[in-house]
Coordinates of C-alpha atoms in Angstrom, one line a residue:
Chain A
X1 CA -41.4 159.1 -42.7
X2 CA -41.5 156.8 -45.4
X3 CA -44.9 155.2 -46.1
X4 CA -46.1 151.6 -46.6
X5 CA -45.6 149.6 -49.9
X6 CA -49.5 149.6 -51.1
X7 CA -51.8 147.4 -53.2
X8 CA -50.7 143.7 -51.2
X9 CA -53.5 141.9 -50.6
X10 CA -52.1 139.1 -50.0
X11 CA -50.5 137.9 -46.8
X12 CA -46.8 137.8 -48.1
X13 CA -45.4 140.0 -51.0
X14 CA -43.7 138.5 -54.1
X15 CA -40.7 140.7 -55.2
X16 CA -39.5 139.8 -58.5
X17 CA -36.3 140.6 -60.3
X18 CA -36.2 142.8 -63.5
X19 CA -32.7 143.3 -65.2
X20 CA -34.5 145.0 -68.4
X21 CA -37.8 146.8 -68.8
X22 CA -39.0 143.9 -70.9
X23 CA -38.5 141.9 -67.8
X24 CA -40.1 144.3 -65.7
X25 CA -43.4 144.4 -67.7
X26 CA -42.9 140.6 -68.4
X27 CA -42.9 140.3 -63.9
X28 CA -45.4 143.1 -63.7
X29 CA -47.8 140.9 -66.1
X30 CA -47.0 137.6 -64.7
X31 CA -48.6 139.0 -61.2
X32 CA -45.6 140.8 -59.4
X33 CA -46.5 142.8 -56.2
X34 CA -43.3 144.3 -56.1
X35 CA -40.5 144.6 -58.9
X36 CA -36.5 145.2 -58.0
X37 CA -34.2 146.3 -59.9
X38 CA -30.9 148.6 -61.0
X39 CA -28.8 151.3 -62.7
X40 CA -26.4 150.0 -65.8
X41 CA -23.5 150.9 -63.3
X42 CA -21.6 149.9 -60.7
X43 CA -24.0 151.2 -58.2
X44 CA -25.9 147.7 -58.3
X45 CA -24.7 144.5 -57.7
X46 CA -26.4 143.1 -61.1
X47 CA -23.6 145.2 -63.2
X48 CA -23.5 142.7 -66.0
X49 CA -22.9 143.8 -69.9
X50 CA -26.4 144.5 -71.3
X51 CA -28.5 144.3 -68.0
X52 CA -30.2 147.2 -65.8
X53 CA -31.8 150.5 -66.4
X54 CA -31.4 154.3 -67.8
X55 CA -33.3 157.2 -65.6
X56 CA -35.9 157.4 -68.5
X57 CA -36.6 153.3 -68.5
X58 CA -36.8 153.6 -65.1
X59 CA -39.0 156.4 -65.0
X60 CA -41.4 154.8 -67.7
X61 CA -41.1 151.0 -65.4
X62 CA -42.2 152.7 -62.3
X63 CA -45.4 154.4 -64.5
X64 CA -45.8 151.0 -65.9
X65 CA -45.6 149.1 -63.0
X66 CA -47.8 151.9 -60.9
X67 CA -50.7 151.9 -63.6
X68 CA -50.7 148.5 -62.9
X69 CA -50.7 148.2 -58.7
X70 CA -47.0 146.9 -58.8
X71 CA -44.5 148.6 -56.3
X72 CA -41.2 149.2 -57.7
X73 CA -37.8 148.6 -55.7
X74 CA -34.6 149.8 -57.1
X75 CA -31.3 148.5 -55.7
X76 CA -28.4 150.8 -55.1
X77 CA -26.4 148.0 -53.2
X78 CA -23.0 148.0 -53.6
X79 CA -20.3 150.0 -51.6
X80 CA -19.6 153.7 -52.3
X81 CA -15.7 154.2 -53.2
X82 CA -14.2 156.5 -51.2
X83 CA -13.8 160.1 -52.4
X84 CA -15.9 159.0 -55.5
X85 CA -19.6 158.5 -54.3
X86 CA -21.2 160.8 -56.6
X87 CA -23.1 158.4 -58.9
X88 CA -24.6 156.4 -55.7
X89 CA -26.0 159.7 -54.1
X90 CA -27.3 160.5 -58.0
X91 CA -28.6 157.1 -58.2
X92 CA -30.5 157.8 -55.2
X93 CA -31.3 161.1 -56.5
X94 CA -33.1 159.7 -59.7
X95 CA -34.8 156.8 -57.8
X96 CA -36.4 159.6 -55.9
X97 CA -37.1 161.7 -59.0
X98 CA -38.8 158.6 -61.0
X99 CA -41.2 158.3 -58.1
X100 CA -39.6 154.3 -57.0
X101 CA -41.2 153.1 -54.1
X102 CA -38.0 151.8 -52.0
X103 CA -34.4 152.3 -52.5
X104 CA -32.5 148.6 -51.3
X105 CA -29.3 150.1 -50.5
X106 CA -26.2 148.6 -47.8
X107 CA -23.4 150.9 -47.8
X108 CA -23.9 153.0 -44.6
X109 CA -22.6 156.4 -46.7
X110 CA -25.5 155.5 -49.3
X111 CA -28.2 154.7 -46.7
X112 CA -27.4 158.2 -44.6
X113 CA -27.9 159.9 -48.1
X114 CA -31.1 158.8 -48.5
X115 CA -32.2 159.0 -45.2
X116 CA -31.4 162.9 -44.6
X117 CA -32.3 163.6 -48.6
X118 CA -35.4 161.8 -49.2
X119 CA -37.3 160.9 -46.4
X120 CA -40.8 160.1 -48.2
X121 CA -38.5 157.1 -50.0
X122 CA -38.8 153.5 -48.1
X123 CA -35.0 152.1 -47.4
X124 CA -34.5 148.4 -47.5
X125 CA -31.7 147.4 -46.2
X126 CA -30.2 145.0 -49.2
X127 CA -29.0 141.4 -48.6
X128 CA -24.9 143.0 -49.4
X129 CA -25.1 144.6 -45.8
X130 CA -25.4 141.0 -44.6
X131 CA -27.4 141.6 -41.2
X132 CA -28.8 139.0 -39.4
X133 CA -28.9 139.6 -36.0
X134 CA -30.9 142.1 -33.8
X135 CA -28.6 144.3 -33.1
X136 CA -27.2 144.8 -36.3
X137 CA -31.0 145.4 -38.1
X138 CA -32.0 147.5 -35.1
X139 CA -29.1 149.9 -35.5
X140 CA -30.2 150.3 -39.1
X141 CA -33.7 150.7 -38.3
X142 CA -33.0 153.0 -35.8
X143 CA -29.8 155.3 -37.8
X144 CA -31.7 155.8 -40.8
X145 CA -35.1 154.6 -40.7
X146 CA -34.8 151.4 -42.6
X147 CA -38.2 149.3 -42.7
X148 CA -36.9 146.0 -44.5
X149 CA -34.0 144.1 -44.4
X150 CA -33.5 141.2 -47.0
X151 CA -32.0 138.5 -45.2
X152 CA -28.7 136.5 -45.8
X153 CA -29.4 132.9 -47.1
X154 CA -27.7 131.5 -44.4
X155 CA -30.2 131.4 -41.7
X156 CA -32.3 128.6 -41.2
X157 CA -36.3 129.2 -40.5
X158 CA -36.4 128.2 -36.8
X159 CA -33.7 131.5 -36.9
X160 CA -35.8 133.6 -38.6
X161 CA -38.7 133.4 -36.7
X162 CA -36.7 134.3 -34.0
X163 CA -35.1 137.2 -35.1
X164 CA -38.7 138.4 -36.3
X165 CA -39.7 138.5 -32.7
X166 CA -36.4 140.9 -31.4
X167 CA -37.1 143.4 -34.4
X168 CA -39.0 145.9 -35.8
X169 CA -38.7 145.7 -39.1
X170 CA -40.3 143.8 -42.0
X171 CA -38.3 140.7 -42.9
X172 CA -37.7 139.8 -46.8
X173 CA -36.1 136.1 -47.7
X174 CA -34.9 134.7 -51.2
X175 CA -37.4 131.7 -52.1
X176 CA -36.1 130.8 -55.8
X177 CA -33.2 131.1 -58.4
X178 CA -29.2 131.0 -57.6
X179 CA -27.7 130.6 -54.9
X180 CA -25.3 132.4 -53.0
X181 CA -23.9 130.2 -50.5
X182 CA -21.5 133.0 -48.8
X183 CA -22.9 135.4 -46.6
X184 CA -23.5 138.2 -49.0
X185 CA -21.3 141.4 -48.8
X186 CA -18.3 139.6 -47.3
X187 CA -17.4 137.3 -50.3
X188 CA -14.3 138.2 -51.5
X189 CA -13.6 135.1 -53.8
X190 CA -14.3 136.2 -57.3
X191 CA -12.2 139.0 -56.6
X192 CA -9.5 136.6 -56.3
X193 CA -10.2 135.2 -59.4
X194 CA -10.7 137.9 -60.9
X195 CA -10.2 141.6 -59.4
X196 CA -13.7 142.2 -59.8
X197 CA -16.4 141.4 -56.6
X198 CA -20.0 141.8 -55.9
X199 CA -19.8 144.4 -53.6
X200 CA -17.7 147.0 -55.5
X201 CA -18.3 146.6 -58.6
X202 CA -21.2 144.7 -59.1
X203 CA -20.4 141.6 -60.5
X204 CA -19.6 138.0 -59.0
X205 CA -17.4 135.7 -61.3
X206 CA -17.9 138.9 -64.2
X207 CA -18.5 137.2 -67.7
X208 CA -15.4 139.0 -68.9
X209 CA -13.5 136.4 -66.8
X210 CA -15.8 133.5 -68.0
X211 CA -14.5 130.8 -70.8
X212 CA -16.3 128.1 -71.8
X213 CA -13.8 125.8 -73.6
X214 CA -14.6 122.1 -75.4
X215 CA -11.6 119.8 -74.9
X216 CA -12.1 116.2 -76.3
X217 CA -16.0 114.9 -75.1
X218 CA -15.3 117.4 -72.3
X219 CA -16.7 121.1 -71.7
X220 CA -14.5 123.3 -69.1
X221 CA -15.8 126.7 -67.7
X222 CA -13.2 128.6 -66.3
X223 CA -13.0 132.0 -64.6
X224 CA -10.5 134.1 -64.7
X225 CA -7.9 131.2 -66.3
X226 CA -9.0 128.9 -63.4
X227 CA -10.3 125.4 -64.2
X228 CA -14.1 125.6 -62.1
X229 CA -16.3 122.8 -63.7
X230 CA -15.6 120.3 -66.5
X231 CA -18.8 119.0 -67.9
X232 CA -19.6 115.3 -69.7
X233 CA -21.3 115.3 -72.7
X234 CA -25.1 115.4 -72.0
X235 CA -24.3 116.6 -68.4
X236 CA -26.2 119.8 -67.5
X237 CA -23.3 122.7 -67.7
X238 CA -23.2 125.6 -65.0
X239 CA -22.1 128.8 -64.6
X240 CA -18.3 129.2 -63.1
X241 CA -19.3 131.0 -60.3
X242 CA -15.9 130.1 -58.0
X243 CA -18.2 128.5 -54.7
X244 CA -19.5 125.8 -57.1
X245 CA -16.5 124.5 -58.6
X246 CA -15.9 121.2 -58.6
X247 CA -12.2 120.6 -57.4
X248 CA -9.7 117.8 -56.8
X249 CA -8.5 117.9 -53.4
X250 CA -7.4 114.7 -51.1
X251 CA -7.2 112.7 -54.3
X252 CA -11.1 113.3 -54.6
X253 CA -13.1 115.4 -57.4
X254 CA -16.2 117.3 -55.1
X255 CA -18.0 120.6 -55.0
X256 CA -15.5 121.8 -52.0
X257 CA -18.3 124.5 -51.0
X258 CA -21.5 123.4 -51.9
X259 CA -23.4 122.0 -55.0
X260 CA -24.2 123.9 -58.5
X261 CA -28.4 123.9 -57.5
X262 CA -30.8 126.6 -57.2
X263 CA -32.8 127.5 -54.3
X264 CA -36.8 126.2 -54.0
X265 CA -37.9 127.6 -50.6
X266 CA -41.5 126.7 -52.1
X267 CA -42.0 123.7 -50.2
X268 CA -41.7 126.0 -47.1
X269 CA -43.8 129.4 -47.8
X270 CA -46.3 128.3 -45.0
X271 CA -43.5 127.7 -42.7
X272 CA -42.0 131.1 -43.4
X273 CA -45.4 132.7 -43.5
X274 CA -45.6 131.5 -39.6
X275 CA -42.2 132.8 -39.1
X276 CA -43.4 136.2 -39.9
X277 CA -41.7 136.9 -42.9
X278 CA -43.1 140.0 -45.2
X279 CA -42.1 139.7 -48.4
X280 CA -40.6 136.8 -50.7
X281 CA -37.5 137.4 -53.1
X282 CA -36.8 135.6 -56.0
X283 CA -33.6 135.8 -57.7
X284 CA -32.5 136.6 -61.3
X285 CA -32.3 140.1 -63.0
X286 CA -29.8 138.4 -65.3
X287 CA -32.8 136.1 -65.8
X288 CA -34.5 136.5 -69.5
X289 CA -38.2 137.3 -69.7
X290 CA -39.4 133.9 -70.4
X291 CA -37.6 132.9 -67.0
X292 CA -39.0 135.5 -65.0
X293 CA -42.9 135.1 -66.7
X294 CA -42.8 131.5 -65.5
X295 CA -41.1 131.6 -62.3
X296 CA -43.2 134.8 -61.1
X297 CA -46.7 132.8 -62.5
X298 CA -45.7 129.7 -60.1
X299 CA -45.1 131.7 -57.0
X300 CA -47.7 134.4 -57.5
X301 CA -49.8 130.7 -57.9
X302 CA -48.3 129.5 -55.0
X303 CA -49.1 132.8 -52.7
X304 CA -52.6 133.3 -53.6
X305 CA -53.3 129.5 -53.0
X306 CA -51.4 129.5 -49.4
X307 CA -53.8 132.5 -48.7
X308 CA -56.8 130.4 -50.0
X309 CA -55.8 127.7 -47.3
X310 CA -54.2 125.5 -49.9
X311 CA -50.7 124.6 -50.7
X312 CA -49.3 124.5 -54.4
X313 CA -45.8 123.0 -53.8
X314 CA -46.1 119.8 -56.4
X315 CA -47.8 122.2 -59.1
X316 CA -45.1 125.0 -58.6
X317 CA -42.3 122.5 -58.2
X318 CA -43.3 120.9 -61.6
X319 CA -43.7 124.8 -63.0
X320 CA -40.2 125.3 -61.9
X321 CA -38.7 122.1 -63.1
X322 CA -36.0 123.3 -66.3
X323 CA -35.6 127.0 -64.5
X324 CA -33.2 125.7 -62.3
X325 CA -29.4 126.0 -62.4
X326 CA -27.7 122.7 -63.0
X327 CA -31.3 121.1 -63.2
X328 CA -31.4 120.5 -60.0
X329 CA -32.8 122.5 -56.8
X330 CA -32.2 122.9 -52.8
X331 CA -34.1 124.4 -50.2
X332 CA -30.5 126.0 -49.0
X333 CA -30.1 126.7 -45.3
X334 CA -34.0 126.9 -44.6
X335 CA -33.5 123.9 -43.3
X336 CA -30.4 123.2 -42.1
X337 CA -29.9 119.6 -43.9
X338 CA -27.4 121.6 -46.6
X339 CA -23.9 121.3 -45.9
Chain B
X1 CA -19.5 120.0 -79.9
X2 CA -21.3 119.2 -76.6
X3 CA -25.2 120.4 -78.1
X4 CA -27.8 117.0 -77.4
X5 CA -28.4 114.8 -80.5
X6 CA -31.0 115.7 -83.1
X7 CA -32.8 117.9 -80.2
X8 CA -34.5 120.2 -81.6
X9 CA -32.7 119.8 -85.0
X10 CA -34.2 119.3 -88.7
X11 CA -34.1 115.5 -89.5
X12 CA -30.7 114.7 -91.0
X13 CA -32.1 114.2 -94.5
X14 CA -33.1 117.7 -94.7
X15 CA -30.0 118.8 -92.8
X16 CA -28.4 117.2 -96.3
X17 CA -31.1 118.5 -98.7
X18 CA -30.7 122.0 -97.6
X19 CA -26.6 122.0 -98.7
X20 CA -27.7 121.8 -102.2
X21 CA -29.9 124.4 -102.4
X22 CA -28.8 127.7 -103.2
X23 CA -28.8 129.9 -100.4
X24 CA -31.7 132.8 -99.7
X25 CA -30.5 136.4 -100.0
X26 CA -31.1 137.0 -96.1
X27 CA -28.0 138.3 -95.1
X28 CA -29.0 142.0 -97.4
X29 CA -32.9 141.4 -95.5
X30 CA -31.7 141.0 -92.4
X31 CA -29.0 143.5 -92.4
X32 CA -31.7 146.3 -93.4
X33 CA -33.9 144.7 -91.1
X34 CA -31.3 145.2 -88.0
X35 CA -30.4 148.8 -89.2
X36 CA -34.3 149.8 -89.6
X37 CA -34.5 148.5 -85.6
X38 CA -31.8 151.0 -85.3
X39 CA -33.5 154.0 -85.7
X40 CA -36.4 153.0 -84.3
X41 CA -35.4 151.2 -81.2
X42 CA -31.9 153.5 -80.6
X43 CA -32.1 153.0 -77.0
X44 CA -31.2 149.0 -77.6
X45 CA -27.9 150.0 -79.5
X46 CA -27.3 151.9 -76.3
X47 CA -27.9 148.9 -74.4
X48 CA -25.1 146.9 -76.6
X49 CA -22.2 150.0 -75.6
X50 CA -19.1 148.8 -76.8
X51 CA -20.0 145.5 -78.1
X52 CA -21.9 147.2 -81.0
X53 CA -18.5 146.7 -83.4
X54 CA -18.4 142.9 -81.8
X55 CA -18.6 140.4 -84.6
X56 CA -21.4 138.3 -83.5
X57 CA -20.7 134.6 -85.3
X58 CA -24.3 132.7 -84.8
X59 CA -24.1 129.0 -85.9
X60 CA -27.3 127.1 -87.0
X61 CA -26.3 124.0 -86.4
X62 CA -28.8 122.1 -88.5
X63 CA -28.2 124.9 -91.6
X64 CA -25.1 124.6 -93.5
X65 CA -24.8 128.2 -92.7
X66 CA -23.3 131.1 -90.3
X67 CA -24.5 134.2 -90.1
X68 CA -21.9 137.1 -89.4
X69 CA -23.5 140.0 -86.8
X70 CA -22.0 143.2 -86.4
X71 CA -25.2 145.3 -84.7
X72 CA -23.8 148.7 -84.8
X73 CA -26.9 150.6 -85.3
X74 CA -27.1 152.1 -89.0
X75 CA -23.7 150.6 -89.6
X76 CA -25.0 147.3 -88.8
X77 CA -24.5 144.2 -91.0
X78 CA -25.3 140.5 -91.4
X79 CA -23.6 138.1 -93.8
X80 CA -24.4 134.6 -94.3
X81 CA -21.9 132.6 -95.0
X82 CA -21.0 128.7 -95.9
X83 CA -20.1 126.8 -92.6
X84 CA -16.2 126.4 -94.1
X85 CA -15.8 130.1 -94.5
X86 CA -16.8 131.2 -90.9
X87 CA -14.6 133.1 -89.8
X88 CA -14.0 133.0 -85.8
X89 CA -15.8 136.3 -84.6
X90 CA -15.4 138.1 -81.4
X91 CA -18.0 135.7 -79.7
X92 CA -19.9 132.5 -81.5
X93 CA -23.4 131.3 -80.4
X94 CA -24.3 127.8 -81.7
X95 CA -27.4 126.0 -81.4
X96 CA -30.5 124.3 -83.6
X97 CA -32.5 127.5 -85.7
X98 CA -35.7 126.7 -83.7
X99 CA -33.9 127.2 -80.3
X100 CA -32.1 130.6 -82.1
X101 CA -35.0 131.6 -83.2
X102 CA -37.0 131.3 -79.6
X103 CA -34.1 133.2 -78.1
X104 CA -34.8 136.4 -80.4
X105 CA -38.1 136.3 -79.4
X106 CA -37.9 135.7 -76.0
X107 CA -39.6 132.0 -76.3
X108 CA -36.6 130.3 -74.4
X109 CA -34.4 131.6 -71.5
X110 CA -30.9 132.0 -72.7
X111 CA -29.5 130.9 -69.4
X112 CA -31.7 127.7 -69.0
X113 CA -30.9 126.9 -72.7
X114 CA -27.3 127.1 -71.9
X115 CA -27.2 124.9 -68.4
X116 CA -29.0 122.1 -70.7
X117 CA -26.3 122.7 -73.0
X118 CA -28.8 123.0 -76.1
X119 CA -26.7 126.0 -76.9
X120 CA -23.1 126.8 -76.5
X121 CA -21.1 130.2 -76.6
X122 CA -17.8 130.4 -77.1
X123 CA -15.2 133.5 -77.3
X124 CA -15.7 136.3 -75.7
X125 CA -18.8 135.8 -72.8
X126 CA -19.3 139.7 -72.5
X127 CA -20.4 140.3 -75.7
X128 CA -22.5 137.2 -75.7
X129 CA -24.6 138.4 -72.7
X130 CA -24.7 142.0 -73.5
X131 CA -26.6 141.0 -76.7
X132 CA -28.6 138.6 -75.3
X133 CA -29.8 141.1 -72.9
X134 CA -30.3 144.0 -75.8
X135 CA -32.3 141.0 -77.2
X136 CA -34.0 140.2 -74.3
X137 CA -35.3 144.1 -74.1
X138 CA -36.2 144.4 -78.1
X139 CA -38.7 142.1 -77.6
X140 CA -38.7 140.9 -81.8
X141 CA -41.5 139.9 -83.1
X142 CA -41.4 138.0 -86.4
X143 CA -43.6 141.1 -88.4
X144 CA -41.5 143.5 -86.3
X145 CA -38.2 141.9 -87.7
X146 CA -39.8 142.3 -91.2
X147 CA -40.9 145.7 -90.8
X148 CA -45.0 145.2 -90.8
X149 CA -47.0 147.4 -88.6
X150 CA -50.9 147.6 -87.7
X151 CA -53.6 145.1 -88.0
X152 CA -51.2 142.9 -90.7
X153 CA -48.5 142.8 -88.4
X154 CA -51.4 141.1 -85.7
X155 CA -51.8 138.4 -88.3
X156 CA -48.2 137.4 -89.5
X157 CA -47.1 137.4 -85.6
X158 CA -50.1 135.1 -84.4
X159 CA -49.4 132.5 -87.8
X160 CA -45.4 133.0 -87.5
X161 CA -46.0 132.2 -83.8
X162 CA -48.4 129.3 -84.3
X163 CA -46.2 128.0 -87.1
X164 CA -42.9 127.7 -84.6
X165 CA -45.3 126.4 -81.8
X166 CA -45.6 123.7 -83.9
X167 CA -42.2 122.7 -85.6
X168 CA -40.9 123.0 -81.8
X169 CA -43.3 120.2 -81.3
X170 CA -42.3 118.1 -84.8
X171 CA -38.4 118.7 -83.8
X172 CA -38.6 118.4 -80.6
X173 CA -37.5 121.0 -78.9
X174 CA -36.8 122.3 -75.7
X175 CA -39.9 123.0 -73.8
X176 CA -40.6 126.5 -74.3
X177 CA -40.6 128.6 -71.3

């Protein structure tokens, strides 16, 4: 049986992206209980030109991040191809080897590999598997001895407080960075765009795909050939990331799914504290160091003052101010005002 | 170009000053510079995989220069060249030299400086974000790009750093992260 993550004092754990090992040691130093990150291959859904980890940076991260009380998580998250799983099982093979605390995996094929091969290894059941009701965490908790699942960021908190109650896992939510306003694992829209998807191969709207083109005053960021945002001059530009396109339908020019904004959940750590939540996730391994140093600084802030009895939200809100995508910042589904 | 007036930029008279003076020889130092990191830091050439031949164009838009990038490890090169004969490059990266420069050393986010359109990319985005994330990882100092080690290297970091700190604050520039 897997054991407990260690060295949390504090009543909920901040798990922090790192896409390099300079962003590992930058979230490590910044106050990180926990660290995720991924393979430079399809087997994570971070599989962007540049980004992720070799066996030996991993192995060096985890020593790092150990020496230093900071529990590393690596994410194996996207879905094996059939007849062709042998780099998952060898991911899961090396996070084993380099000593990583928990494997974050979603693909059932991936999760029984790790169950039956290494035990001693926590599974976290990653945010791709998209399980949000009891039944569905309780099968995985039960099939292969998963102890966290990261939940979709489509469920508001009054939900998650209940769901805590009918399970008996430990509950991770995403508090800060983009936002994915699909339930994750089932989005299949960039692959229209674009062949390529988050769940197979590890990249949503790939940056292959991405043009940024100026036409006249106007910037246009396209994906795949597709018109998704056209920009003013002086207006904050975004990534085309297809479900935050601004498009003319009905004669009328609108964000058809929802709004270029990041999530802030920081207004509402007490709230999810009460709820029962373990562990809070912020996003960004294609985040640079600089990002990740601030962003981690404000929450770990935010965390430790919670615990002292306080709450940090205006400080960690004004921290967080030009980190956000777009400028501008949501607390998502949390609370069930979004559309 | 969409970039925000004058943030960040050298004031216009010395954006005018500097196209009559004749050019520094950093296009040989910085060359030899990248192609030292090369065989120290292999691992980041790694990092680049196939977008080590790319030909990197980065535009200083407040220099009347370009500088040409190819980073393949000992093969690597960097020309500077006069604004009219840029050529078009794989992938061009544009911006004022104080935000550049905070990007090799990890002072600004890539990502944010790009949603507040203080920098723009243009050709081929791969490329752009697989060096970004190789520079991300090297972690540059200014002595380290020079080649200084030991105590020395403590002292040219700390009044190169300093130094920046405070032309970011002259120019205005983006808040650093």
């Amino acid at each position: 049986m897997a054991s407990n993550l260690t060295n949390i004092p504090q009543s909920m754990e901040l798990v922090c992206p790192a896409g390099t090992p300079a962003a590992l040691k930058a979230a490590v130093d910044a106050g990180a209980h926990s660290v995720y990150c991924g393979f430079r291959n399809e087997t994570n859904a971070r599989n962007f030109p540049g980004l992720n980890f070799s066996v030996k940076e991993l192995r060096d991260g985890v020593r790092y991040a150990h020496q230093r009380g900071t529990n590393v998580l690596v994410a194996v998250n996207t879905f094996a191809r059939a007849g062709d799983v042998g780099i998952w099982t060898k991911a899961v093979d090396d996070i084993a080897a380099c000593g990583a605390d928990a494997i974050i995996a979603a693909d059932l094929a991936v999760l029984d590999y790790a169950h039956k091969n290494h035990p001693q290894v926590r599974l976290h059941l990653s945010v791709q598997a998209a399980a949000a009701t009891p039944e569905a965490i309780n099968f995985y908790a039960q099939t292969f001895g998963v102890q966290r699942v990261v939940l979709p960021r489509v469920m508001s908190v009054e939900e998650i407080e209940k769901l805590n109650k009918e399970i008996s896992v430990e509950t991770e939510v995403f508090v800060f960075g983009g936002l994915c306003v699909m339930t994750e694992g089932r989005c299949a829209l960039s692959s229209y765009a674009t062949g390529k998807s988050p769940n197979l191969t590890g990249v949503c709207s790939p940056p292959g795909d991405v043009s940024y083109d100026e036409e006249g005053d106007k910037l246009y960021a396209r994906l795949g050939g597709f018109t998704i945002d056209g920009f003013e001059a002086g207006e904050n530009a975004g990534y085309p990331t297809l479900c935050k396109g601004r498009f003319n339908a009905n004669d009328e020019t609108s964000y058809l799914f929802e709004d270029p904004v990041s999530l802030n959940a920081a207004a509402l750590l007490p709230r999810l504290r009460a709820a029962g939540v373990t562990a809070l996730k912020i996003e960004g391994r294609q985040r640079g160091k600089a990002y990740i140093s601030q962003v981690v600084k404000a929450f770990r802030q935010a965390v430790d003052v919670l615990d002292a009895g306080g709450n940090a939200e205006a400080e960690v809100s004004a921290m967080l101010n030009a980190m956000t995508e777009g400028g501008r910042e949501t607390t998502g589904a949390y609370k069930k005002i979004w559309r | 170009m969409a970039l925000k007036p004058e943030r960040g930029q050298f004031p216009p008279v010395l954006q005018t000053a500097m196209r009559f003076l004749p050019p520094p020889p950093l296009g040989m130092f910085l060359t030899h510079a990248v192609r030292r990191l090369s065989t120290q830091r292999p691992d980041l050439f790694e990092r680049l995989g196939a977008y080590k031949r790319a030909q990197f164009i980065v535009d200083p838009v407040d220099l009347p220069y370009v500088f040409k990038l190819v980073p393949n490890g000992e093969h690597a090169f960097v020309e500077m060249l006069p604004k009219a004969k840029a050529p078009q490059g794989d992938a061009k990266i544009t911006g004022p030299l104080i935000v550049l420069l905070g990007l090799i050393d990890g002072t600004y986010d890539g990502d944010a400086m790009f949603f507040s359109r203080d920098l723009v990319i243009e050709g081929d985005t791969d490329a752009v974000l697989a060096l970004r994330n190789t520079m991300e990882e090297a972690d540059l100092t200014p002595a380290e790009l020079i080649g200084l080690n030991g105590q020395l290297r403590d002292v040219v970091d700390r009044c190169a750093n300093s130094t920046l700190a405070n032309l970011r604050k002259v120019l205005d520039a983006p808040q650093a992260g």
